[in-house]
Amino acid sequence: MRRVIVIGAGAAGSMAAIFAASEGADTLLIEGTRDGGRKILISGGGRCNVLPLRVDESRFVTDSSPNLLKKIVRAWPLAEQRAFFEDTLGIPLEEETESVKLFPASHKARDVRDGLLDYARKVGVRLRMESRVVDIAPVNGAWEVTVDDGTVLKAEAVIVATGGLSVPNTGSDGAGLNMLKALGHTMHPTYAALTPLTTTDAAFNGLSGISLTVSLTAKSALQQATWRGGFLFTHHGYSGPSVLNVSHVAVRARAGHAPSAKVHVQWTALGEREWEEALKPHGARTVTGALRAEMPDRLASALLAKAKVEPTRPLTELRRDERLRLIDILVRGDLPWHGDEGYKKAEVMGGGVALSEIDPRTMESRRHKGLFLCGEVLDAFGPIGGYNFLWAWATGRSAGVSAAAMAV
């Protein structure tokens, strides 16, 4: 029996190791931290959103071919992934139909992390924790993996599942990306994705703690993203699903990948016509009363100030130019942003190894035989809601099965 070495015991790496061992390979899983799977533990507010309830492949973001991405995702259908967790790992999943997410029924992310690593041990995976890989090199048709204590390990196949740059305190330091780049892989520019945005706008900074459902559109010269969902004012700016899911457009523009990016917000479910109706004269009702019927009081006051409309103004006295200016802010208002929280708060990294440089059926590098890639090192990410775990599980499984076929 020949060896497969998996580098990184996160979501993708754990899955890759499980399938490599299950297919009969002598499998060693190397992890830099003492326990592994730390992003799993903090995901979903400690509950771990294992999978989406449904998959819309168009929601993934990549600078590579969308067709390649679809082939990779479809290699392990959602229903089969769910069955693996429930039937093989014995982790019951619970549907949240409103958010279209699947969580462990226990609502404990630790059950997912421990379930993966326990099952890996059960099928014969050997774990080497607190060992950081510092180099991988092809030697005489095989691979040499050097760890930080100077030990050189040999294997017929190596799976790189080191993650990207997001949430560095979980162990993601970009080392795997550097090793892959040194091996000649093409890297699409990396950037923080699914990260909060910041602002210096005094009016909005005073709204910390307010949450509501909005529609956001971020647009630059290169790309556009629109999302309707939760929005939260923070002490430094904005967060919530709607913000995180469009933030990559703003982040890339700020990094110089596009000249600029604008973020526009529709503050309520009401469109232009509905607001025209709501702002028609109605008894003694004031403009503040009309807005407060649809949104939190403090936000209503802030938007009226931006529109330069006196809050106590009766609707009967609201001038046409004031009405039009206010409606414009309500349905397509400019959301002032001046920065982002970066990798520290990012749920995932955008960019990475070009998908054209891997075989979508096997996850094997097209540049080096016996080298497999999975998870966040690859140029793809999805919205919050389990998409990035789905990507990790699917790519990890394909890499594990294929690496084992080469090694056994």
GROMACS .gro file of C-alpha atoms in nm:
model
  408
    1MET     CA    1   0.000   0.000   0.000
    2ARG     CA    2   0.131   0.343  -0.095
    3ARG     CA    3   0.075   0.671   0.081
    4VAL     CA    4  -0.146   0.977   0.041
    5ILE     CA    5  -0.058   1.284   0.246
    6VAL     CA    6  -0.332   1.541   0.307
    7ILE     CA    7  -0.216   1.885   0.422
    8GLY     CA    8  -0.474   2.064   0.636
    9ALA     CA    9  -0.742   1.918   0.865
   10GLY     CA   10  -1.013   2.169   0.788
   11ALA     CA   11  -1.338   2.094   0.609
   12ALA     CA   12  -1.188   2.003   0.270
   13GLY     CA   13  -0.885   1.822   0.410
   14SER     CA   14  -1.082   1.611   0.656
   15MET     CA   15  -1.318   1.503   0.381
   16ALA     CA   16  -1.029   1.430   0.144
   17ALA     CA   17  -0.856   1.214   0.406
   18ILE     CA   18  -1.175   1.021   0.482
   19PHE     CA   19  -1.229   0.927   0.119
   20ALA     CA   20  -0.864   0.853   0.049
   21ALA     CA   21  -0.853   0.609   0.340
   22SER     CA   22  -1.195   0.465   0.258
   23GLU     CA   23  -1.064   0.386  -0.091
   24GLY     CA   24  -0.776   0.188   0.057
   25ALA     CA   25  -0.487   0.435   0.066
   26ASP     CA   26  -0.242   0.467   0.355
   27THR     CA   27  -0.350   0.818   0.453
   28LEU     CA   28  -0.169   1.072   0.669
   29LEU     CA   29  -0.347   1.397   0.760
   30ILE     CA   30  -0.112   1.675   0.867
   31GLU     CA   31  -0.247   1.976   1.058
   32GLY     CA   32  -0.072   2.285   1.188
   33THR     CA   33  -0.298   2.347   1.489
   34ARG     CA   34  -0.344   2.117   1.786
   35ASP     CA   35  -0.703   2.023   1.701
   36GLY     CA   36  -0.796   2.112   1.339
   37GLY     CA   37  -1.126   2.223   1.190
   38ARG     CA   38  -1.131   2.557   1.367
   39LYS     CA   39  -1.331   2.733   1.096
   40ILE     CA   40  -1.593   2.462   1.132
   41LEU     CA   41  -1.615   2.540   1.503
   42ILE     CA   42  -1.680   2.912   1.455
   43SER     CA   43  -1.907   2.882   1.152
   44GLY     CA   44  -2.274   2.967   1.173
   45GLY     CA   45  -2.232   3.135   1.508
   46GLY     CA   46  -2.102   2.809   1.654
   47ARG     CA   47  -2.381   2.603   1.495
   48CYS     CA   48  -2.211   2.520   1.161
   49ASN     CA   49  -2.426   2.569   0.853
   50VAL     CA   50  -2.323   2.234   0.702
   51LEU     CA   51  -2.497   2.274   0.366
   52PRO     CA   52  -2.750   2.488   0.181
   53LEU     CA   53  -3.098   2.344   0.152
   54ARG     CA   54  -3.088   2.414  -0.221
   55VAL     CA   55  -2.802   2.501  -0.457
   56ASP     CA   56  -2.794   2.777  -0.716
   57GLU     CA   57  -2.460   2.736  -0.893
   58SER     CA   58  -2.481   3.087  -1.038
   59ARG     CA   59  -2.424   3.225  -0.689
   60PHE     CA   60  -2.064   3.106  -0.682
   61VAL     CA   61  -1.800   3.367  -0.766
   62THR     CA   62  -1.491   3.282  -0.970
   63ASP     CA   63  -1.255   3.445  -1.217
   64SER     CA   64  -1.219   3.103  -1.379
   65SER     CA   65  -1.464   2.924  -1.608
   66PRO     CA   66  -1.814   2.893  -1.456
   67ASN     CA   67  -1.854   2.570  -1.652
   68LEU     CA   68  -1.553   2.416  -1.478
   69LEU     CA   69  -1.696   2.523  -1.144
   70LYS     CA   70  -2.029   2.357  -1.223
   71LYS     CA   71  -1.857   2.029  -1.314
   72ILE     CA   72  -1.673   2.030  -0.983
   73VAL     CA   73  -1.984   2.104  -0.775
   74ARG     CA   74  -2.197   1.847  -0.956
   75ALA     CA   75  -1.947   1.568  -0.892
   76TRP     CA   76  -2.106   1.513  -0.549
   77PRO     CA   77  -2.475   1.615  -0.556
   78LEU     CA   78  -2.626   1.793  -0.257
   79ALA     CA   79  -2.856   1.501  -0.170
   80GLU     CA   80  -2.559   1.264  -0.152
   81GLN     CA   81  -2.362   1.505   0.064
   82ARG     CA   82  -2.652   1.531   0.304
   83ALA     CA   83  -2.683   1.152   0.317
   84PHE     CA   84  -2.313   1.122   0.398
   85PHE     CA   85  -2.348   1.343   0.705
   86GLU     CA   86  -2.668   1.184   0.826
   87ASP     CA   87  -2.614   0.818   0.736
   88THR     CA   88  -2.236   0.772   0.733
   89LEU     CA   89  -2.126   1.016   1.001
   90GLY     CA   90  -2.447   0.982   1.201
   91ILE     CA   91  -2.503   1.357   1.229
   92PRO     CA   92  -2.875   1.439   1.190
   93LEU     CA   93  -2.932   1.762   0.999
   94GLU     CA   94  -3.212   2.009   1.059
   95GLU     CA   95  -3.369   2.229   0.793
   96GLU     CA   96  -3.416   2.601   0.839
   97THR     CA   97  -3.653   2.665   0.553
   98GLU     CA   98  -3.669   3.042   0.599
   99SER     CA   99  -3.291   3.079   0.567
  100VAL     CA  100  -3.259   2.781   0.327
  101LYS     CA  101  -2.986   2.624   0.541
  102LEU     CA  102  -2.900   2.287   0.695
  103PHE     CA  103  -2.756   2.270   1.047
  104PRO     CA  104  -2.671   1.980   1.275
  105ALA     CA  105  -2.982   1.902   1.480
  106SER     CA  106  -2.773   1.951   1.794
  107HIS     CA  107  -2.691   2.308   1.680
  108LYS     CA  108  -2.331   2.235   1.779
  109ALA     CA  109  -2.052   2.293   1.528
  110ARG     CA  110  -1.824   2.076   1.740
  111ASP     CA  111  -2.036   1.773   1.653
  112VAL     CA  112  -1.952   1.828   1.285
  113ARG     CA  113  -1.578   1.881   1.341
  114ASP     CA  114  -1.548   1.590   1.583
  115GLY     CA  115  -1.767   1.369   1.365
  116LEU     CA  116  -1.538   1.420   1.067
  117LEU     CA  117  -1.213   1.360   1.255
  118ASP     CA  118  -1.351   1.065   1.453
  119TYR     CA  119  -1.469   0.899   1.134
  120ALA     CA  120  -1.135   0.971   0.969
  121ARG     CA  121  -0.963   0.780   1.248
  122LYS     CA  122  -1.220   0.502   1.219
  123VAL     CA  123  -1.138   0.442   0.852
  124GLY     CA  124  -0.766   0.441   0.922
  125VAL     CA  125  -0.648   0.799   0.873
  126ARG     CA  126  -0.342   0.880   1.083
  127LEU     CA  127  -0.336   1.237   1.216
  128ARG     CA  128  -0.023   1.438   1.277
  129MET     CA  129  -0.123   1.754   1.464
  130GLU     CA  130   0.078   2.068   1.546
  131SER     CA  131   0.296   2.007   1.241
  132ARG     CA  132   0.328   2.276   0.978
  133VAL     CA  133   0.426   2.179   0.626
  134VAL     CA  134   0.697   2.412   0.496
  135ASP     CA  135   0.763   2.258   0.155
  136ILE     CA  136   0.630   2.010  -0.097
  137ALA     CA  137   0.840   1.893  -0.389
  138PRO     CA  138   0.812   1.634  -0.667
  139VAL     CA  139   1.101   1.385  -0.651
  140ASN     CA  140   1.147   1.088  -0.886
  141GLY     CA  141   0.779   1.042  -0.963
  142ALA     CA  142   0.668   1.083  -0.601
  143TRP     CA  143   0.639   1.367  -0.349
  144GLU     CA  144   0.845   1.483  -0.054
  145VAL     CA  145   0.667   1.679   0.217
  146THR     CA  146   0.884   1.870   0.464
  147VAL     CA  147   0.739   1.966   0.804
  148ASP     CA  148   0.863   2.235   1.039
  149ASP     CA  149   1.071   2.001   1.257
  150GLY     CA  150   1.279   1.906   0.954
  151THR     CA  151   1.114   1.569   0.894
  152VAL     CA  152   1.077   1.475   0.527
  153LEU     CA  153   0.782   1.250   0.447
  154LYS     CA  154   0.728   1.070   0.118
  155ALA     CA  155   0.404   0.993  -0.064
  156GLU     CA  156   0.277   0.893  -0.405
  157ALA     CA  157   0.006   1.161  -0.387
  158VAL     CA  158  -0.031   1.487  -0.196
  159ILE     CA  159  -0.357   1.675  -0.136
  160VAL     CA  160  -0.324   2.046  -0.055
  161ALA     CA  161  -0.617   2.157   0.162
  162THR     CA  162  -0.447   2.436   0.354
  163GLY     CA  163  -0.723   2.694   0.320
  164GLY     CA  164  -0.670   3.053   0.217
  165LEU     CA  165  -0.611   3.372   0.415
  166SER     CA  166  -0.944   3.429   0.590
  167VAL     CA  167  -0.967   3.430   0.971
  168PRO     CA  168  -0.591   3.384   1.025
  169ASN     CA  169  -0.630   3.301   1.394
  170THR     CA  170  -0.775   2.964   1.288
  171GLY     CA  171  -0.445   2.868   1.129
  172SER     CA  172  -0.496   3.000   0.775
  173ASP     CA  173  -0.166   3.167   0.690
  174GLY     CA  174  -0.146   3.136   0.312
  175ALA     CA  175   0.147   2.893   0.325
  176GLY     CA  176  -0.025   2.648   0.092
  177LEU     CA  177  -0.090   2.921  -0.162
  178ASN     CA  178   0.278   3.015  -0.158
  179MET     CA  179   0.384   2.654  -0.209
  180LEU     CA  180   0.144   2.611  -0.500
  181LYS     CA  181   0.266   2.933  -0.657
  182ALA     CA  182   0.625   2.814  -0.622
  183LEU     CA  183   0.525   2.499  -0.808
  184GLY     CA  184   0.416   2.711  -1.103
  185HIS     CA  185   0.043   2.742  -1.050
  186THR     CA  186  -0.137   3.049  -1.181
  187MET     CA  187  -0.299   3.251  -0.903
  188HIS     CA  188  -0.596   3.476  -0.958
  189PRO     CA  189  -0.556   3.778  -0.726
  190THR     CA  190  -0.669   3.692  -0.374
  191TYR     CA  191  -0.897   3.914  -0.167
  192ALA     CA  192  -1.115   3.909   0.143
  193ALA     CA  193  -1.471   3.797   0.063
  194LEU     CA  194  -1.785   3.781   0.275
  195THR     CA  195  -1.642   4.051   0.500
  196PRO     CA  196  -1.812   4.350   0.671
  197LEU     CA  197  -1.776   4.698   0.522
  198THR     CA  198  -1.672   5.003   0.722
  199THR     CA  199  -1.777   5.367   0.704
  200THR     CA  200  -1.680   5.703   0.849
  201ASP     CA  201  -2.028   5.844   0.786
  202ALA     CA  202  -2.127   6.006   1.115
  203ALA     CA  203  -2.501   5.965   1.065
  204PHE     CA  204  -2.479   5.592   0.997
  205ASN     CA  205  -2.214   5.524   1.262
  206GLY     CA  206  -2.471   5.637   1.516
  207LEU     CA  207  -2.712   5.359   1.417
  208SER     CA  208  -2.514   5.067   1.564
  209GLY     CA  209  -2.737   4.775   1.659
  210ILE     CA  210  -3.018   4.844   1.412
  211SER     CA  211  -3.101   4.547   1.191
  212LEU     CA  212  -3.349   4.509   0.906
  213THR     CA  213  -3.395   4.339   0.570
  214VAL     CA  214  -3.270   4.534   0.268
  215SER     CA  215  -3.168   4.489  -0.094
  216LEU     CA  216  -2.807   4.582  -0.172
  217THR     CA  217  -2.634   4.624  -0.506
  218ALA     CA  218  -2.258   4.669  -0.530
  219LYS     CA  219  -2.127   4.766  -0.871
  220SER     CA  220  -1.781   4.832  -1.012
  221ALA     CA  221  -1.638   4.847  -1.362
  222LEU     CA  222  -1.560   4.475  -1.338
  223GLN     CA  223  -1.858   4.317  -1.169
  224GLN     CA  224  -2.191   4.360  -0.996
  225ALA     CA  225  -2.362   4.175  -0.713
  226THR     CA  226  -2.714   4.211  -0.573
  227TRP     CA  227  -2.853   4.050  -0.259
  228ARG     CA  228  -3.164   4.082  -0.047
  229GLY     CA  229  -3.125   3.981   0.314
  230GLY     CA  230  -3.038   4.085   0.666
  231PHE     CA  231  -2.847   4.410   0.722
  232LEU     CA  232  -2.685   4.521   1.048
  233PHE     CA  233  -2.540   4.857   1.145
  234THR     CA  234  -2.221   4.800   1.348
  235HIS     CA  235  -1.996   5.033   1.546
  236HIS     CA  236  -1.769   5.061   1.242
  237GLY     CA  237  -2.004   5.014   0.948
  238TYR     CA  238  -2.225   4.737   0.814
  239SER     CA  239  -2.259   4.361   0.832
  240GLY     CA  240  -2.525   4.094   0.784
  241PRO     CA  241  -2.587   3.854   0.492
  242SER     CA  242  -2.672   4.124   0.238
  243VAL     CA  243  -2.349   4.312   0.308
  244LEU     CA  244  -2.124   4.007   0.323
  245ASN     CA  245  -2.257   3.866  -0.002
  246VAL     CA  246  -2.182   4.179  -0.206
  247SER     CA  247  -1.870   4.296  -0.021
  248HIS     CA  248  -1.626   4.130  -0.262
  249VAL     CA  249  -1.717   4.384  -0.530
  250ALA     CA  250  -1.624   4.672  -0.300
  251VAL     CA  251  -1.313   4.497  -0.165
  252ARG     CA  252  -1.172   4.431  -0.510
  253ALA     CA  253  -1.237   4.787  -0.622
  254ARG     CA  254  -1.063   4.921  -0.314
  255ALA     CA  255  -0.765   4.693  -0.380
  256GLY     CA  256  -0.725   4.846  -0.724
  257HIS     CA  257  -0.879   4.571  -0.932
  258ALA     CA  258  -1.145   4.819  -1.048
  259PRO     CA  259  -1.152   5.200  -1.052
  260SER     CA  260  -1.433   5.232  -0.798
  261ALA     CA  261  -1.739   5.062  -0.654
  262LYS     CA  262  -2.073   5.203  -0.552
  263VAL     CA  263  -2.309   5.033  -0.310
  264HIS     CA  264  -2.678   5.119  -0.335
  265VAL     CA  265  -2.948   5.016  -0.092
  266GLN     CA  266  -3.324   4.972  -0.105
  267TRP     CA  267  -3.412   5.012   0.260
  268THR     CA  268  -3.750   4.835   0.261
  269ALA     CA  269  -3.958   4.604   0.045
  270LEU     CA  270  -4.139   4.909  -0.094
  271GLY     CA  271  -4.047   5.019  -0.443
  272GLU     CA  272  -4.077   5.362  -0.598
  273ARG     CA  273  -4.451   5.341  -0.668
  274GLU     CA  274  -4.529   5.208  -0.320
  275TRP     CA  275  -4.337   5.493  -0.159
  276GLU     CA  276  -4.514   5.747  -0.377
  277GLU     CA  277  -4.841   5.610  -0.241
  278ALA     CA  278  -4.714   5.600   0.118
  279LEU     CA  279  -4.600   5.963   0.101
  280LYS     CA  280  -4.927   6.101  -0.033
  281PRO     CA  281  -5.109   6.345   0.200
  282HIS     CA  282  -5.301   6.152   0.463
  283GLY     CA  283  -5.471   6.349   0.737
  284ALA     CA  284  -5.226   6.496   0.986
  285ARG     CA  285  -4.962   6.229   0.925
  286THR     CA  286  -4.602   6.352   0.915
  287VAL     CA  287  -4.324   6.234   0.688
  288THR     CA  288  -4.157   6.078   0.993
  289GLY     CA  289  -4.471   5.880   1.065
  290ALA     CA  290  -4.477   5.746   0.710
  291LEU     CA  291  -4.116   5.624   0.731
  292ARG     CA  292  -4.144   5.483   1.082
  293ALA     CA  293  -4.427   5.261   0.964
  294GLU     CA  294  -4.172   5.078   0.748
  295MET     CA  295  -3.838   5.098   0.934
  296PRO     CA  296  -3.674   5.158   1.274
  297ASP     CA  297  -3.717   5.508   1.414
  298ARG     CA  298  -3.348   5.603   1.425
  299LEU     CA  299  -3.294   5.496   1.065
  300ALA     CA  300  -3.597   5.698   0.954
  301SER     CA  301  -3.453   6.007   1.122
  302ALA     CA  302  -3.111   5.954   0.960
  303LEU     CA  303  -3.257   5.914   0.612
  304LEU     CA  304  -3.473   6.223   0.649
  305ALA     CA  305  -3.164   6.419   0.749
  306LYS     CA  306  -2.981   6.294   0.440
  307ALA     CA  307  -3.278   6.395   0.225
  308LYS     CA  308  -3.284   6.736   0.395
  309VAL     CA  309  -3.650   6.695   0.485
  310GLU     CA  310  -3.781   6.834   0.813
  311PRO     CA  311  -3.899   6.530   1.015
  312THR     CA  312  -4.206   6.705   1.155
  313ARG     CA  313  -4.323   6.813   0.810
  314PRO     CA  314  -4.684   6.703   0.747
  315LEU     CA  315  -4.724   6.502   0.428
  316THR     CA  316  -4.966   6.769   0.309
  317GLU     CA  317  -4.677   7.018   0.304
  318LEU     CA  318  -4.413   6.792   0.147
  319ARG     CA  319  -4.291   6.953  -0.175
  320ARG     CA  320  -4.257   6.745  -0.492
  321ASP     CA  321  -3.878   6.790  -0.507
  322GLU     CA  322  -3.850   6.676  -0.144
  323ARG     CA  323  -4.069   6.374  -0.210
  324LEU     CA  324  -3.862   6.269  -0.513
  325ARG     CA  325  -3.534   6.320  -0.327
  326LEU     CA  326  -3.655   6.115  -0.033
  327ILE     CA  327  -3.789   5.833  -0.251
  328ASP     CA  328  -3.456   5.817  -0.434
  329ILE     CA  329  -3.276   5.766  -0.102
  330LEU     CA  330  -3.529   5.505   0.011
  331VAL     CA  331  -3.517   5.286  -0.300
  332ARG     CA  332  -3.169   5.344  -0.444
  333GLY     CA  333  -2.980   5.528  -0.175
  334ASP     CA  334  -2.603   5.555  -0.175
  335LEU     CA  335  -2.453   5.347   0.106
  336PRO     CA  336  -2.133   5.530   0.204
  337TRP     CA  337  -1.845   5.290   0.268
  338HIS     CA  338  -1.479   5.364   0.310
  339GLY     CA  339  -1.316   5.030   0.380
  340ASP     CA  340  -1.365   4.673   0.493
  341GLU     CA  341  -1.277   4.444   0.783
  342GLY     CA  342  -1.038   4.243   0.565
  343TYR     CA  343  -0.930   3.885   0.622
  344LYS     CA  344  -0.969   3.917   0.999
  345LYS     CA  345  -1.347   3.910   0.965
  346ALA     CA  346  -1.378   3.754   0.617
  347GLU     CA  347  -1.560   3.423   0.607
  348VAL     CA  348  -1.368   3.314   0.299
  349MET     CA  349  -1.096   3.416   0.055
  350GLY     CA  350  -1.169   3.504  -0.306
  351GLY     CA  351  -0.925   3.425  -0.583
  352GLY     CA  352  -0.669   3.145  -0.570
  353VAL     CA  353  -0.547   2.876  -0.806
  354ALA     CA  354  -0.711   2.899  -1.148
  355LEU     CA  355  -0.964   2.620  -1.201
  356SER     CA  356  -0.822   2.566  -1.549
  357GLU     CA  357  -0.512   2.422  -1.383
  358ILE     CA  358  -0.692   2.128  -1.226
  359ASP     CA  359  -0.885   1.836  -1.372
  360PRO     CA  360  -1.246   1.902  -1.261
  361ARG     CA  361  -1.317   1.528  -1.238
  362THR     CA  362  -1.025   1.444  -1.008
  363MET     CA  363  -0.896   1.775  -0.864
  364GLU     CA  364  -0.548   1.673  -0.980
  365SER     CA  365  -0.312   1.949  -1.087
  366ARG     CA  366  -0.258   1.974  -1.460
  367ARG     CA  367   0.096   2.090  -1.386
  368HIS     CA  368   0.208   1.812  -1.152
  369LYS     CA  369   0.104   1.447  -1.151
  370GLY     CA  370   0.007   1.326  -0.806
  371LEU     CA  371  -0.072   1.673  -0.669
  372PHE     CA  372  -0.436   1.739  -0.579
  373LEU     CA  373  -0.603   2.061  -0.466
  374CYS     CA  374  -0.927   2.120  -0.278
  375GLY     CA  375  -1.117   2.379  -0.078
  376GLU     CA  376  -1.033   2.744  -0.036
  377VAL     CA  377  -0.699   2.738  -0.223
  378LEU     CA  378  -0.903   2.721  -0.543
  379ASP     CA  379  -1.051   3.021  -0.724
  380ALA     CA  380  -1.413   2.994  -0.613
  381PHE     CA  381  -1.639   3.091  -0.326
  382GLY     CA  382  -2.010   3.107  -0.265
  383PRO     CA  383  -2.247   3.317  -0.055
  384ILE     CA  384  -2.304   3.252   0.311
  385GLY     CA  385  -2.554   2.975   0.370
  386GLY     CA  386  -2.346   2.657   0.343
  387TYR     CA  387  -2.213   2.709  -0.008
  388ASN     CA  388  -1.849   2.720   0.095
  389PHE     CA  389  -1.878   2.402   0.298
  390LEU     CA  390  -2.048   2.237   0.001
  391TRP     CA  391  -1.747   2.340  -0.209
  392ALA     CA  392  -1.508   2.203   0.054
  393TRP     CA  393  -1.692   1.871   0.085
  394ALA     CA  394  -1.724   1.822  -0.293
  395THR     CA  395  -1.366   1.911  -0.382
  396GLY     CA  396  -1.229   1.720  -0.083
  397ARG     CA  397  -1.414   1.403  -0.176
  398SER     CA  398  -1.304   1.418  -0.541
  399ALA     CA  399  -0.943   1.478  -0.441
  400GLY     CA  400  -0.944   1.197  -0.184
  401VAL     CA  401  -1.096   0.936  -0.414
  402SER     CA  402  -0.866   1.028  -0.703
  403ALA     CA  403  -0.549   1.044  -0.495
  404ALA     CA  404  -0.625   0.702  -0.351
  405ALA     CA  405  -0.670   0.558  -0.699
  406MET     CA  406  -0.317   0.671  -0.778
  407ALA     CA  407  -0.167   0.548  -0.453
  408VAL     CA  408  -0.319   0.202  -0.399
   0.00000   0.00000   0.00000
